[in-house]
Short mmCIF file of C-alpha atoms in Angstrom, two decimals:
data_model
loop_
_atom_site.label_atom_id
_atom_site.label_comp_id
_atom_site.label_asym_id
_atom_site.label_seq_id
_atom_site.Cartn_x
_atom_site.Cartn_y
_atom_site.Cartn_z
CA UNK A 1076 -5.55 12.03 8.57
CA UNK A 1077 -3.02 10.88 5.96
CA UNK A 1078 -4.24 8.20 4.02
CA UNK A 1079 -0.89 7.40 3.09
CA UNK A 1080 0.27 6.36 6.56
CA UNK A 1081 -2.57 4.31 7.27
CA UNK A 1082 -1.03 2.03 3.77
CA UNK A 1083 2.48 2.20 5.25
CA UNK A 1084 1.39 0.52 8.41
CA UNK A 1085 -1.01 -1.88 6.28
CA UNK A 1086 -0.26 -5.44 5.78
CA UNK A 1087 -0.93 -7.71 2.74
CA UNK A 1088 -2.01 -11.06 3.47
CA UNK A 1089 -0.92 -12.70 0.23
CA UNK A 1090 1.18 -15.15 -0.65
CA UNK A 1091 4.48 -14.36 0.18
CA UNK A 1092 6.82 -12.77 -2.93
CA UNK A 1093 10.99 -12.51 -3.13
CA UNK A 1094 14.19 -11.66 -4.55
CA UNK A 1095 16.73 -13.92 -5.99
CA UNK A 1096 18.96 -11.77 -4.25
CA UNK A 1097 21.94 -9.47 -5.06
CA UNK A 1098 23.08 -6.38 -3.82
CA UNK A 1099 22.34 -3.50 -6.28
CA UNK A 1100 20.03 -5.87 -8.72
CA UNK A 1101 16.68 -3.82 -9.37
CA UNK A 1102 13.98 -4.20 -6.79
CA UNK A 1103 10.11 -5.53 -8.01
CA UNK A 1104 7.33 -3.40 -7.43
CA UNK A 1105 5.69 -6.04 -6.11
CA UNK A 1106 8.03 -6.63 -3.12
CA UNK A 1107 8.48 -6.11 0.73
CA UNK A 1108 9.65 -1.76 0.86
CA UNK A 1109 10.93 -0.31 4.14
CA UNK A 1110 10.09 3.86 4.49
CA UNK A 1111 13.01 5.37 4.48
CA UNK A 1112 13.78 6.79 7.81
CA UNK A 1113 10.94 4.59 9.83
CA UNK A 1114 11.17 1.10 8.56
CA UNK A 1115 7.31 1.10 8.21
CA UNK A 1116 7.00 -1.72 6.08
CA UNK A 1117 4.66 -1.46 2.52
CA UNK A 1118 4.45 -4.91 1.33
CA UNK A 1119 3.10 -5.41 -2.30
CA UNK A 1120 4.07 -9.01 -2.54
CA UNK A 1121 1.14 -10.92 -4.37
CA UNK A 1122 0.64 -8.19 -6.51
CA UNK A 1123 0.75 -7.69 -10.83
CA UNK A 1124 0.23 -4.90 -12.94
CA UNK A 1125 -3.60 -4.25 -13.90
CA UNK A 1126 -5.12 -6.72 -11.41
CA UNK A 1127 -6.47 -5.84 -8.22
CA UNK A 1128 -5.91 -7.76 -5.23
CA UNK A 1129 -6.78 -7.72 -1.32
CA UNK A 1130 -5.34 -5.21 0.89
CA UNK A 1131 -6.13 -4.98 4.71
CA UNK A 1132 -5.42 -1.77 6.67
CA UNK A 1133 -5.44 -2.43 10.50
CA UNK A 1134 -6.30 0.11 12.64
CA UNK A 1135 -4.47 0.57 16.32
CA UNK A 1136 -7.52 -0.27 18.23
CA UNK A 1137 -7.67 -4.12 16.00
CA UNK A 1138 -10.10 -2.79 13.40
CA UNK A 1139 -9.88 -4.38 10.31
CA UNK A 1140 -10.75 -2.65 6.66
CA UNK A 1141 -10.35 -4.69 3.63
CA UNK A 1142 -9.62 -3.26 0.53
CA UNK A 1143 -8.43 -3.50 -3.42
CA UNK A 1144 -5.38 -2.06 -4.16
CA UNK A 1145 -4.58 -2.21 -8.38
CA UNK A 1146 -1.06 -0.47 -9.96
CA UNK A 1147 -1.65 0.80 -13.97
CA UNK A 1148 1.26 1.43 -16.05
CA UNK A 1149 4.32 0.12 -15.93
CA UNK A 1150 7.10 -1.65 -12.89
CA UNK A 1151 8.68 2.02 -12.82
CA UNK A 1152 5.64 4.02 -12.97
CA UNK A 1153 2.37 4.77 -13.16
CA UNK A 1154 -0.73 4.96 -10.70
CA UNK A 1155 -2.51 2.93 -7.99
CA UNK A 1156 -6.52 2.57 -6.73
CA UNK A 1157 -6.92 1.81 -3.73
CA UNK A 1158 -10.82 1.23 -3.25
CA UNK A 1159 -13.75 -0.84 -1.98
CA UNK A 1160 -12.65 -0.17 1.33
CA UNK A 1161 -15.05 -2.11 3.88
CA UNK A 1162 -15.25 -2.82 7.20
CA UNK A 1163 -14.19 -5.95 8.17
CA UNK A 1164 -14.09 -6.58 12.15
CA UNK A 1165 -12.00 -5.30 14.94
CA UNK A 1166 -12.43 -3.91 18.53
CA UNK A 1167 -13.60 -0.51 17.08
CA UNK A 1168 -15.64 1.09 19.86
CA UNK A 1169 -17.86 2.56 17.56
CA UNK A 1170 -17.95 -0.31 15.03
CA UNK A 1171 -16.69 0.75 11.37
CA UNK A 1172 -14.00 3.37 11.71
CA UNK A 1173 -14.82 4.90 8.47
CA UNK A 1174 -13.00 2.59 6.04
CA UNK A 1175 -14.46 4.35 3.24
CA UNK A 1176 -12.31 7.08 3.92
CA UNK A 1177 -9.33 5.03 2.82
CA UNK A 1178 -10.74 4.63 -0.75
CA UNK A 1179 -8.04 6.81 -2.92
CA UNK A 1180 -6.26 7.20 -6.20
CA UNK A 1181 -2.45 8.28 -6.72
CA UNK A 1182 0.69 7.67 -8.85
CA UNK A 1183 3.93 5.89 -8.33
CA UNK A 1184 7.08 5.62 -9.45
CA UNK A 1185 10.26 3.29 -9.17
CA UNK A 1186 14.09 3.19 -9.90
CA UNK A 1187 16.65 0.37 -9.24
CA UNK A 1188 15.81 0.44 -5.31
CA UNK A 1189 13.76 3.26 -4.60
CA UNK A 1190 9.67 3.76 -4.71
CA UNK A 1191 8.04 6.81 -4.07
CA UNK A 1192 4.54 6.63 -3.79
CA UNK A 1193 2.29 10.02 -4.00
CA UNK A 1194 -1.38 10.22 -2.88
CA UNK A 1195 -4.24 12.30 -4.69
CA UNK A 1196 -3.35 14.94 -2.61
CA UNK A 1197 0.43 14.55 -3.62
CA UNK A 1198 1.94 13.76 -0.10
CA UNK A 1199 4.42 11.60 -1.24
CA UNK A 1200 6.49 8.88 0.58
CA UNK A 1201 10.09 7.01 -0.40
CA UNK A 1202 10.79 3.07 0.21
CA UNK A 1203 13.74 1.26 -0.53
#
């Protein structure tokens, strides 16, 4: 199972982030990316550099796994944790579907309007 996929289809329940708009202006790492070619949103609003904050992957059958996602380095690269991974509730038949599973390390990096994120196993994904 791709770890990274189960991120792209995550959603952030933070408070809400944005642009000041403008075509071509650079893009925040901490802002609402589309994958390119799906539209599978990855939103990193309510995030900063160095400080981990909540991040909830949802499962198709309602389970929920909370987690803490932290980006070192810098806006246009660097890495990311994603850890403490813990079942939170859902319609899981079983229960916990293995949230721990989700706990991972990878790197990042950024230009004007593009992010492509890489996992520890280096399957890598673009956003714009």
């Amino acid at each position: 199972m791709k770890l990274i996929t189960l991120i792209l289809t995550s959603v952030v329940l933070t408070a809400c982030g944005g642009s000041s708009g403008g075509g071509d202006s650079e893009k925040s790492l901490f802002s609402l990316w589309k994958e390119d070619g799906t539209d599978i949103p990855l939103d990193l609003t309510g995030g900063s550099l160095g400080t981990p904050y909540e991040f909830f992957i949802f499962e198709a059958d309602g389970a929920q796994c909370d987690c803490q996602l932290r980006f070192l380095g810098t806006e246009d690269s660097g890495s990311y944790v994603l850890n403490n991974c813990a079942y939170d509730y859902g319609s899981s038949a079983n229960g916990d579907p293995g949230c721990e599973s989700y706990n991972h390390s990878g790197t990042f990096s950024k230009t004007a309007t593009t992010l492509t994120v890489c996992d520890d196993q280096q399957d890598c994904t673009e956003y714009r």
